[in-house]
Coordinates of C-alpha atoms in Angstrom, one line a residue:
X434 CA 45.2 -54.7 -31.9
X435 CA 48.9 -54.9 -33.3
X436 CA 51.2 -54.1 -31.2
X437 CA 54.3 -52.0 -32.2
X438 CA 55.8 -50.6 -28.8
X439 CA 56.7 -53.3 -26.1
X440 CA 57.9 -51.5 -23.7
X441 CA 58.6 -47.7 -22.1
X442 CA 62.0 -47.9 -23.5
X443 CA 61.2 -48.9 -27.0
X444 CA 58.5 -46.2 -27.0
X445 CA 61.2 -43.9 -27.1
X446 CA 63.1 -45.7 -29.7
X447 CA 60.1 -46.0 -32.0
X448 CA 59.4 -42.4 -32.1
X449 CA 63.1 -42.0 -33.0
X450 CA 63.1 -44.7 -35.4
X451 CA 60.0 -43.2 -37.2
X452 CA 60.5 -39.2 -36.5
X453 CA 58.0 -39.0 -34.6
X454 CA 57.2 -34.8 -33.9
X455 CA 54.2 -35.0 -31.0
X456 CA 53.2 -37.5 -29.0
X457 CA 49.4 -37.4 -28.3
X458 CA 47.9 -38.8 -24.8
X459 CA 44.2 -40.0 -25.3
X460 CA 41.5 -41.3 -22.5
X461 CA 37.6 -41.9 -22.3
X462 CA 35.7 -39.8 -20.4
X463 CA 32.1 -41.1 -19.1
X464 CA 30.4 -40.6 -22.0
X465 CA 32.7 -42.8 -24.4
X466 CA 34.1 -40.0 -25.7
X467 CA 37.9 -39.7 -26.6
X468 CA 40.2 -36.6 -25.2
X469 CA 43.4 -35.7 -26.0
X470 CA 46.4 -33.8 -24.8
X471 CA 49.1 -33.1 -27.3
X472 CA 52.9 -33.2 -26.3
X473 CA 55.6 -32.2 -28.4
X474 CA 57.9 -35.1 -28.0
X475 CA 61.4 -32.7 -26.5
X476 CA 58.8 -32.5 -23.8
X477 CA 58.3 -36.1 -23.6
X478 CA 60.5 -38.4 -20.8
X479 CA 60.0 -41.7 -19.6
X480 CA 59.0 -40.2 -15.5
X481 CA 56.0 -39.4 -17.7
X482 CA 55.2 -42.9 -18.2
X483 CA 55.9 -43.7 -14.6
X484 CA 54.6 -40.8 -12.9
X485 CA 52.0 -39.8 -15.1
X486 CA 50.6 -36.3 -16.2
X487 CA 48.0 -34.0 -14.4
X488 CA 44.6 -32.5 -15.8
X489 CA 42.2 -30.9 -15.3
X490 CA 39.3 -33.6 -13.9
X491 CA 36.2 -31.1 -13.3
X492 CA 36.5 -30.2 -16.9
X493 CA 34.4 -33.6 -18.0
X494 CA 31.1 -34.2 -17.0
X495 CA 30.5 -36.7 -14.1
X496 CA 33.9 -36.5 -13.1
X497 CA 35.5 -34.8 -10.6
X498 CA 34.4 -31.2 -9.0
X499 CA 36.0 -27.9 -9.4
X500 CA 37.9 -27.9 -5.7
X501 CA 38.9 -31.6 -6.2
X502 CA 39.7 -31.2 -10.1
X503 CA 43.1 -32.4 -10.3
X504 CA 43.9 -35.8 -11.6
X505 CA 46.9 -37.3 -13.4
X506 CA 46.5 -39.7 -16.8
X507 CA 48.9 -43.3 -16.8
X508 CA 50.1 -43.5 -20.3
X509 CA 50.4 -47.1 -21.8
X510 CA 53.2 -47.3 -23.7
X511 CA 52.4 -51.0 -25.3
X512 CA 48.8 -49.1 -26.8
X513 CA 50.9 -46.6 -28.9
X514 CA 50.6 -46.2 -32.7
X515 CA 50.7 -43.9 -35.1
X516 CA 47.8 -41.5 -36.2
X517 CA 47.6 -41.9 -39.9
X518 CA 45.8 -38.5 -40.1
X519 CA 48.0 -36.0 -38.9
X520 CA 50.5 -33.8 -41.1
X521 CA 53.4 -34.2 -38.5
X522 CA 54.2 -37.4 -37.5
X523 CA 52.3 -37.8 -34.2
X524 CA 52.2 -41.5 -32.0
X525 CA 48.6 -41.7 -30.1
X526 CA 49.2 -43.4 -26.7
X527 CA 46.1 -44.7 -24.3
X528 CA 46.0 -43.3 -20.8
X529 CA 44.2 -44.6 -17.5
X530 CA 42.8 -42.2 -14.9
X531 CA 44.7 -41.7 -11.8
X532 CA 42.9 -40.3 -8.1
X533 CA 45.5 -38.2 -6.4
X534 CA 43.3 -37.8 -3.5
X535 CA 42.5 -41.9 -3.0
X536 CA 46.0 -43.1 -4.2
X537 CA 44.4 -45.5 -6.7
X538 CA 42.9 -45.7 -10.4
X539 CA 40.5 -43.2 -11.1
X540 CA 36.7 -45.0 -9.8
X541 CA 35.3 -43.2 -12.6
X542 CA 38.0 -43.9 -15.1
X543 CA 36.5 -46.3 -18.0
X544 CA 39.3 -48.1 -18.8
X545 CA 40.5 -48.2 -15.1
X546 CA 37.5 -50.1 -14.2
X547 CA 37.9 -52.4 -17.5
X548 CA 41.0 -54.1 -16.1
X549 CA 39.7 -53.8 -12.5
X550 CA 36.7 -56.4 -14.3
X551 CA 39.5 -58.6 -15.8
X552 CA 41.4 -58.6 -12.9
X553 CA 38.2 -59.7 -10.5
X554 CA 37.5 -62.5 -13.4
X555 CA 40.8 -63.8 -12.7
X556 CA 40.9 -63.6 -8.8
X557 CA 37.5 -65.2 -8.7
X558 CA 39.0 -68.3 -9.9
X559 CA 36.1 -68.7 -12.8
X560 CA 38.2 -68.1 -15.7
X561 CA 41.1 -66.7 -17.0
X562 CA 40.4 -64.3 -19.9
X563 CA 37.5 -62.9 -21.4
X564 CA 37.6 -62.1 -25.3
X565 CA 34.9 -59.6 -26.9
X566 CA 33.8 -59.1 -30.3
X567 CA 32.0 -56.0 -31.2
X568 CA 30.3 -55.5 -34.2
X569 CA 30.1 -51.2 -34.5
X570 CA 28.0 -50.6 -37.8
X571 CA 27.6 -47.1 -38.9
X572 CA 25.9 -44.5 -41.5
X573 CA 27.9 -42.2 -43.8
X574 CA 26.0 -39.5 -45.0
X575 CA 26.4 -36.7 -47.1
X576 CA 25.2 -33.8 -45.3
X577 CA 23.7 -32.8 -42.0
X578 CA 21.7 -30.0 -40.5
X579 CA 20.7 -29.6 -36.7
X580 CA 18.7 -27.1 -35.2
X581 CA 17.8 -26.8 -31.4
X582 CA 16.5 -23.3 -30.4
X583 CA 13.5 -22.6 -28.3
X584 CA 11.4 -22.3 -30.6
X585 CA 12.5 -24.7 -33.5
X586 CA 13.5 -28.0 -33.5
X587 CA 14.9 -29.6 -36.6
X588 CA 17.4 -32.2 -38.3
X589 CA 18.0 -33.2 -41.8
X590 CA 20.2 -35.5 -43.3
X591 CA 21.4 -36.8 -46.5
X592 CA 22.8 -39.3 -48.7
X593 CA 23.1 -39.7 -52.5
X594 CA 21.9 -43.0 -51.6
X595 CA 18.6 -41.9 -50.1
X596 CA 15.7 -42.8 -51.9
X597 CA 14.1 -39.3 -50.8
X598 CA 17.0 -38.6 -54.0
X599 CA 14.8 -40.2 -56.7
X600 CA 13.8 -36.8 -58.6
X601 CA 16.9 -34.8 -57.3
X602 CA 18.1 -32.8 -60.1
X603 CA 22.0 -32.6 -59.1
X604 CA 23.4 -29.7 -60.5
X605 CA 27.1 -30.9 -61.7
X606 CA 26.1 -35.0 -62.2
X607 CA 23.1 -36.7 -63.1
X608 CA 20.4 -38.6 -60.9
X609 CA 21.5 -42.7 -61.4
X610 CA 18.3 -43.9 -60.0
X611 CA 20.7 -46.9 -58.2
X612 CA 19.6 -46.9 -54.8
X613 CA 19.4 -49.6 -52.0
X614 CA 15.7 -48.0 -50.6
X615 CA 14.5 -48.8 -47.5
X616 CA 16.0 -51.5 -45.4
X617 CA 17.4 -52.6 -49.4
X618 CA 21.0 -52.1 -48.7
X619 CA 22.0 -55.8 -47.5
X620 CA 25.4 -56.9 -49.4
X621 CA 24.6 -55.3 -52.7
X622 CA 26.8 -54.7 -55.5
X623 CA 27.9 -51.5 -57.1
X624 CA 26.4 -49.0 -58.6
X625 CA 23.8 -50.0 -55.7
X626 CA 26.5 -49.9 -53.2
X627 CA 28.1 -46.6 -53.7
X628 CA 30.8 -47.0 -50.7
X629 CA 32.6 -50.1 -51.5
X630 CA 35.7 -47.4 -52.5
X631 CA 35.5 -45.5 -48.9
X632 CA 35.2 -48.9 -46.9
X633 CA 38.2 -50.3 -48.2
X634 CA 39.7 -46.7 -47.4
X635 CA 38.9 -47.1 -44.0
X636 CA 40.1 -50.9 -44.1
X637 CA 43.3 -50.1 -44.8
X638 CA 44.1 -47.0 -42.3
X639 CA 42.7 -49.7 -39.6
X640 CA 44.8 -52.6 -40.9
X641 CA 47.6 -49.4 -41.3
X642 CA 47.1 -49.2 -36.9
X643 CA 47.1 -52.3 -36.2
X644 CA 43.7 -53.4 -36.3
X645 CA 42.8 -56.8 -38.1
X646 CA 39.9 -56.9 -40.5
X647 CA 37.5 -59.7 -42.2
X648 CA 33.8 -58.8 -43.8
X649 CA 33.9 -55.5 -45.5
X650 CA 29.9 -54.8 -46.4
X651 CA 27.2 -52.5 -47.0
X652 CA 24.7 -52.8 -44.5
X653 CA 20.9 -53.1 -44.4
X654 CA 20.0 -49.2 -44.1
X655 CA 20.5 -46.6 -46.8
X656 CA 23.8 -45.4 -46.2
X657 CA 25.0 -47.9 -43.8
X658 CA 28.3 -50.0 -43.5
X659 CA 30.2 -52.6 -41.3
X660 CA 33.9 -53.5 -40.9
X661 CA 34.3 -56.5 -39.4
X662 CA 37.1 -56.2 -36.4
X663 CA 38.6 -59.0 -35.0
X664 CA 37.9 -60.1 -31.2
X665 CA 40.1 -59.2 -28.6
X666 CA 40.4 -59.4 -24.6
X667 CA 38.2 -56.9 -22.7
X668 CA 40.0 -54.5 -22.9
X669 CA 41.6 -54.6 -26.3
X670 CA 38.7 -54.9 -28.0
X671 CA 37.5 -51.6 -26.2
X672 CA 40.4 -49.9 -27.3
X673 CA 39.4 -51.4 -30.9
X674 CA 36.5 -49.3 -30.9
X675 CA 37.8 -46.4 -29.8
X676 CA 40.3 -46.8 -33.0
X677 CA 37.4 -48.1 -35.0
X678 CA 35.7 -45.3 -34.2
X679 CA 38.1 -42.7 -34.9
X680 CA 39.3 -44.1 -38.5
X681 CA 35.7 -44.5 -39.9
X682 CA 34.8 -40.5 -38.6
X683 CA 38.2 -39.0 -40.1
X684 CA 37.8 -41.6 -43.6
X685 CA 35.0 -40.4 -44.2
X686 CA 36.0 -36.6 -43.3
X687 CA 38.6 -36.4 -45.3
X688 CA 36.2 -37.9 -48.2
X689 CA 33.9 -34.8 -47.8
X690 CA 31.2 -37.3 -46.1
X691 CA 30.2 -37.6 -42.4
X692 CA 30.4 -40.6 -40.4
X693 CA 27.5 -41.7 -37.3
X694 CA 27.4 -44.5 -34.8
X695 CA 24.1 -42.7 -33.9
X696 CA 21.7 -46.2 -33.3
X697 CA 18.9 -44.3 -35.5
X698 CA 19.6 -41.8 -37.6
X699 CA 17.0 -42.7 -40.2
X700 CA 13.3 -43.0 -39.1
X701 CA 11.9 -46.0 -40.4
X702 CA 14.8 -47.4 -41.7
X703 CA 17.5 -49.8 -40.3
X704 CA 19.0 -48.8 -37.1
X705 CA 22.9 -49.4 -36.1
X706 CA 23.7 -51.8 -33.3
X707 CA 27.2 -53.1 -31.6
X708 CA 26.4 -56.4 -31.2
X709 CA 29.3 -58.1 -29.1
X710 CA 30.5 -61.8 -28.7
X711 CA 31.7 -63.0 -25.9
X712 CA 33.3 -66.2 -24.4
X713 CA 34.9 -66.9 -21.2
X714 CA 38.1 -69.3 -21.2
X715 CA 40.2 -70.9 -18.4
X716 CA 43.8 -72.6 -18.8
X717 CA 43.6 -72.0 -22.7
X718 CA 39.9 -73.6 -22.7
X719 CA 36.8 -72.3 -24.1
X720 CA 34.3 -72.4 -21.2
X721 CA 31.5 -71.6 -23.3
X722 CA 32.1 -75.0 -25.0
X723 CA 29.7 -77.8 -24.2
X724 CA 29.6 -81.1 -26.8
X725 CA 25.8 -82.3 -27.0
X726 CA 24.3 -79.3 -25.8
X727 CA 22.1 -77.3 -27.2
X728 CA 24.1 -74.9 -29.9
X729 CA 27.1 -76.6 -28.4
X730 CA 27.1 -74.6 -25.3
X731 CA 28.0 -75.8 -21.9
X732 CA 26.1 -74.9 -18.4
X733 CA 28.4 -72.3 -18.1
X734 CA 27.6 -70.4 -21.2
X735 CA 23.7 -71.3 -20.4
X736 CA 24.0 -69.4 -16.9
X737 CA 26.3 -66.5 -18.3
X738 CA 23.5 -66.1 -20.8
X739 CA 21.2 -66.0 -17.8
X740 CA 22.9 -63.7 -16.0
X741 CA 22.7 -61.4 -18.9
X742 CA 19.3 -61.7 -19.8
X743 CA 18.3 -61.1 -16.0
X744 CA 19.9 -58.3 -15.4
X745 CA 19.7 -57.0 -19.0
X746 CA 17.1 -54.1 -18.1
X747 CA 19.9 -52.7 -16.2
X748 CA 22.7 -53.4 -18.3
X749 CA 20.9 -51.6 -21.0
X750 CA 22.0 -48.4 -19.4
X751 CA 25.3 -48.7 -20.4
X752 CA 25.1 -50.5 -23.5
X753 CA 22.2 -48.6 -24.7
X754 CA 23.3 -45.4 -23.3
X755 CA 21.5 -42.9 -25.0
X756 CA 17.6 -41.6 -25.7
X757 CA 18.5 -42.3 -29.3
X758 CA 19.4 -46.1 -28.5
X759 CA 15.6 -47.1 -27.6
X760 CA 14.3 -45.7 -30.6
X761 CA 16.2 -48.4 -32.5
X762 CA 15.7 -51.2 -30.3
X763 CA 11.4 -51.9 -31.5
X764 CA 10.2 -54.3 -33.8
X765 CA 10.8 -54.7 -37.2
X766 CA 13.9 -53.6 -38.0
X767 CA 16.2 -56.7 -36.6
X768 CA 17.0 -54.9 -33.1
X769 CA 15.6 -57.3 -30.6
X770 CA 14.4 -56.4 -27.2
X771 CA 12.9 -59.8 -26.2
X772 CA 15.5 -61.5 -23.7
X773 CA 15.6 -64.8 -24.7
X774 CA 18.4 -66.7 -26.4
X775 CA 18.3 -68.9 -29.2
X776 CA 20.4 -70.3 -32.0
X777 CA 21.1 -68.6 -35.2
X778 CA 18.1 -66.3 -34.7
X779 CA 18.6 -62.4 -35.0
X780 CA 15.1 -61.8 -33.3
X781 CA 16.8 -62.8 -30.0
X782 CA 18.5 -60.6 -28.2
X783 CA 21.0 -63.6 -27.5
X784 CA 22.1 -65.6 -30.7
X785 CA 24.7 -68.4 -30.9
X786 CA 26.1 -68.1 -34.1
X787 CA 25.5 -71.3 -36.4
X788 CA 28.7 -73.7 -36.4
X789 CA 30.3 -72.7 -33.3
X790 CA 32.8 -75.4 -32.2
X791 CA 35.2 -76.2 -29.5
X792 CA 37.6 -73.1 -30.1
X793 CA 34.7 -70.9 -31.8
X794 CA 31.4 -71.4 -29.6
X795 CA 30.1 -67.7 -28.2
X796 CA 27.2 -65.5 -27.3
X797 CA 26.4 -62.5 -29.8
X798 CA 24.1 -59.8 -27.5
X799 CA 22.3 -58.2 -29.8
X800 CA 20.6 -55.2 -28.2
X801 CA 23.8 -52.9 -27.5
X802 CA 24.6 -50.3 -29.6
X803 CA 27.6 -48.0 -30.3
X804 CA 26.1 -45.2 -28.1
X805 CA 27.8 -47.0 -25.3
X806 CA 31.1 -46.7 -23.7
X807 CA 32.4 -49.6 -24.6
X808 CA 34.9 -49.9 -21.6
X809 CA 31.7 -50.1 -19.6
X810 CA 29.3 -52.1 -21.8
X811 CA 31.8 -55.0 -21.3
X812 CA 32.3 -54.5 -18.1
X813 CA 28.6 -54.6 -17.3
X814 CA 28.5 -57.8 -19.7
X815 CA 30.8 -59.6 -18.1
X816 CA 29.6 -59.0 -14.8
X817 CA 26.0 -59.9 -15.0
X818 CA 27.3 -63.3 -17.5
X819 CA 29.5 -64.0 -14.3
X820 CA 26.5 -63.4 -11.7
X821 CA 24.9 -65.7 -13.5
X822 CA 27.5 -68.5 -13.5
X823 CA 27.9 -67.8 -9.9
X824 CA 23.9 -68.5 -8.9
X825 CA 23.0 -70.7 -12.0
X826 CA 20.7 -68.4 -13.6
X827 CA 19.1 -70.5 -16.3
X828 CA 17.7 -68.2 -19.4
X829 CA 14.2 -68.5 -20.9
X830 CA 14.5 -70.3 -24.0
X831 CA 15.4 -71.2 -26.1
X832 CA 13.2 -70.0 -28.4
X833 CA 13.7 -70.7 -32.3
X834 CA 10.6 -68.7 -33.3
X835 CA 10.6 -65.7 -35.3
X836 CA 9.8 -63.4 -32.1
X837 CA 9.6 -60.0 -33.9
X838 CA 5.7 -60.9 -35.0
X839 CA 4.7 -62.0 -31.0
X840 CA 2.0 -59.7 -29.5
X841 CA 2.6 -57.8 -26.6
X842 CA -0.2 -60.6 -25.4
X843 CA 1.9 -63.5 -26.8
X844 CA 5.4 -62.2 -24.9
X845 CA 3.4 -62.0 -21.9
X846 CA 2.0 -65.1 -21.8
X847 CA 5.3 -66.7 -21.9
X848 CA 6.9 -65.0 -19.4
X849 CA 9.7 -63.5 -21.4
X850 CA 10.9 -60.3 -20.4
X851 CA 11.8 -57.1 -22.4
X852 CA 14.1 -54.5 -22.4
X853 CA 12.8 -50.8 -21.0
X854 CA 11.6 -48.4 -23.9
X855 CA 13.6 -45.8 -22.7
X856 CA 16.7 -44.9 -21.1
X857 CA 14.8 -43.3 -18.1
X858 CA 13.2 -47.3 -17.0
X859 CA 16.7 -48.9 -18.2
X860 CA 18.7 -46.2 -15.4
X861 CA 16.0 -46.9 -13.1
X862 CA 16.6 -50.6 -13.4
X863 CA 19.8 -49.4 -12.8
X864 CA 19.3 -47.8 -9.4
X865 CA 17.4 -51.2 -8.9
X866 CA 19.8 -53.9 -10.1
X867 CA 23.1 -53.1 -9.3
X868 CA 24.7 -55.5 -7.1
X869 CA 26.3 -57.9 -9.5
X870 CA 28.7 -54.7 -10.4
X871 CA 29.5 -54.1 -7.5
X872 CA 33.1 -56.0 -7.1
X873 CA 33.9 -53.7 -9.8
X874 CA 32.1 -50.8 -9.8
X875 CA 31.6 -48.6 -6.5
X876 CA 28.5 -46.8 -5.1
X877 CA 29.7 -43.6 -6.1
X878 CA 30.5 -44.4 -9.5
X879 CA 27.4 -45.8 -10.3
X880 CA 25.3 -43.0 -8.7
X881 CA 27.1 -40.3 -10.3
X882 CA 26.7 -42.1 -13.6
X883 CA 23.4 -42.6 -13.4
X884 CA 23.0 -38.6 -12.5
X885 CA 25.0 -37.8 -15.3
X886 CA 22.8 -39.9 -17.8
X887 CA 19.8 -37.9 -16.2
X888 CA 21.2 -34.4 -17.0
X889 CA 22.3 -35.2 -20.1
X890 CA 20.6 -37.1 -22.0
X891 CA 17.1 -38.2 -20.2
X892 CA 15.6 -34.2 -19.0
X893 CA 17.1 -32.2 -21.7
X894 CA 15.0 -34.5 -24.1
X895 CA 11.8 -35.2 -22.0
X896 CA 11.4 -31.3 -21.8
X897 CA 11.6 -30.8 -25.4
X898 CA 8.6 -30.9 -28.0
X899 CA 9.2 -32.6 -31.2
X900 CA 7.8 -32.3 -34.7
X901 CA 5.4 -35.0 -34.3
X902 CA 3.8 -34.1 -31.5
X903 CA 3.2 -31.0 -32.9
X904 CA 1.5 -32.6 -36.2
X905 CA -0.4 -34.8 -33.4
X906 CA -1.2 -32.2 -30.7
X907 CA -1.3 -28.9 -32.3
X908 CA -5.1 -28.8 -33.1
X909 CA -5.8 -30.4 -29.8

């Protein structure tokens, strides 16, 4: 991310410099959701930065409880930049959690527990920096409907590029017939393509705060982009998304469209993954870097891939943190769930991307997916890749086969694992596999996550029926 503040002091001489009116604080709550709390900038001093400002904790799910709910947010002046979609000029500024009560960061605090991971990766003497590079595709769609009531259930969404469009009669156009269909919408031109116009939108509001862009495509789904982000350390590249995130969503608002990082929006279509890169370095060195070996990749890389892959079941429930996420991650529709590793194959859930050299050799995970926080999804990453360095966890593989057309049988018989179906078996790994997080992430943070995953996302949907299981069970 570019960086236009150094320093608490030029903070204040940037908003001057660019008339600056409010200065909003934002943080990430458990879910991966942003916040914000809106100053006008009078109000604004530098004991701010120092001291921090209080909130209301017990406001946010998971956190803290009603008799304990006062917390204070760290502002980070070096994060700040401007929001490009405010009418007064307004500089956004990222915050870290702060626990009055234990006199340290926030336990629950994403971010908090991001740098914690970069500054255990440090102490431990294994390396020096850890870059990520996510890869957040998304759908933009027309129009969306929800319903949840007792008793109905119902979504619908659309796109002009939908090929449930083909007979539309549009009242104030015409129907074009140009359509990508049904996993159809890899790198096509226009009129195929119809959001080459709103990408390049949202490319330059991201270049416009600092973020640095490459590929610019549609994606495979109907509907569905990707903006290629550049890589950054742990925690920049979290921050990324958060930006990322924000920019696509408010583009595509202010367009009259509707932005989604949903996984699976579409049923039997494409889904949207994040798949990250990662590499480990150590006095400027790329540890991931093996000559010789296979893909180019040293022992190192081999037992961080281990790590992964082992504890990948549990890992899941922060990289694929949502009911929706598992739905996206079964065969056929290039969102692997067989952990193995391999080279330049997307049916792995580990791929080392063809022509990595000394500076450029990673691993892409391919399961994650932008329902994550991705504070924690690298943190969890990291720390199963370093378990794995740590006890020389070798990975099965590699494998070079297409493994989307193995059996159930097939997978079995050679004893490669899978991720869980659901978000329920990937938390109970969880409550399982935890150890390897544990020089970041404490007992009670992990435990109330885990809770807070249960109530939110894993009972409310177990107890509901859905359409299908009424066209299947209804005449029972």
């Amino acid at each position: 991310m570019g960086k236009f503040v150094k320093d608490i002091d030029h903070f204040f001489e940037f908003c001057k410099e660019n008339e600056v009116k409010f200065v909003d604080f934002r943080f990430t709550d458990l879910n991966g959701t942003w916040h914000h709390l809106g100053y006008n900038v009078k109000a604004v001093n530098k004991e701010m930065f120092e001291k921090g400002v209080p909130f209301d904790a017990s406001s946010f799910g998971g956190w803290q409880p009603i008799h304990r709910s006062d917390m204070i947010f760290m502002p980070e002046a070096q994060s700040a930049f401007l929001d490009p979609f405010t009418a007064d000029v307004t500089i956004v500024v990222f915050c870290d959690i702060y626990d009055i009560y234990n006199n340290e960061m926030y336990a629950k605090c994403p971010r908090s527990l991001a740098k914690k991971a970069m500054l255990h990766l440090k102490q431990s003497g294994i390396g020096d920096e850890a870059f990520f590079g996510p890869e957040n595709e998304f759908f933009v769609f027309d129009n969306v409907k929800i319903v949840d009531k007792t008793n109905c259930a119902m979504y619908e969404i659309d796109t002009e590029e939908g090929e449930w469009n083909d007979d539309k009669d549009y009242k104030d156009s015409y129907n074009t017939g140009h359509r990508p269909r049904k996993k159809g919408g890899y790198l096509p031109c226009q009129p195929v393509d119809s959001m080459v116009d709103l990408r390049a939108e949202m490319v330059q509001v991201l270049e416009q705060v600092g973020l640095e862009t490459f590929a610019v495509h549609h994606e495979v789904a109907q509907g569905q982009g990707e903006i290629g982000v550049k890589y950054g350390t742990l925690v920049e590249a979290a921050d990324n998304v958060q930006i990322y995130k924000y920019v696509v969503k408010m583009v595509a608002h202010l367009n009259g469209k509707t932005a989604t990082f949903m996984p699976k929006p579409l049923y039997g279509d494409n889904g949207s993954g994040m798949h990250v890169h990662q590499s480990v370095w150590k006095d400027g060195k790329n540890l991931f870097y093996g000559e010789g070996g296979y893909a180019n990749l040293s022992d190192f890389a081999r037992h961080y891939i281990g790590g992964v892959l082992k504890h990948a079941r549990s890992v899941a429930a922060f990289t694929n943190a949502s009911t929706n996420s598992y739905k996206r991650l079964i065969p056929g529709f290039e969102a692997p769930s067989i952990l193995t590793y391999s080279s330049q194959n997307r049916s792995a859930s580990v791929r080392i991307p063809y022509g990595s050299g000394e500076k450029s050799v990673r691993a892409e995970m391919r399961f994650p997916d932008s329902t994550a926080n991705p504070y924690l999804a690298f943190v969890a990453l990291l720390m199963a890749g370093l378990d794995g360095v740590k006890n020389k966890i070798e990975p099965v593989g590699p494998m070079d086969e297409n493994l989307f057309i193995l059996h159930l049988d097939e997978i079995r018989e050679k004893g490669i694992e899978q991720l869980p179906h659901t978000l329920r078996g990937s938390l109970e790994s969880l409550i399982r596999d935890n150890a390897y997080l544990k020089p970041v992430m404490t007992d009670e943070f992990i435990k109330a996550y885990q809770h807070y995953k249960f109530e939110t996302q894993v009972w409310p949907y177990e107890a509901r029926p859905t359409a299908y299981e009424f066209k299947t069970c209804y005449s029972c």
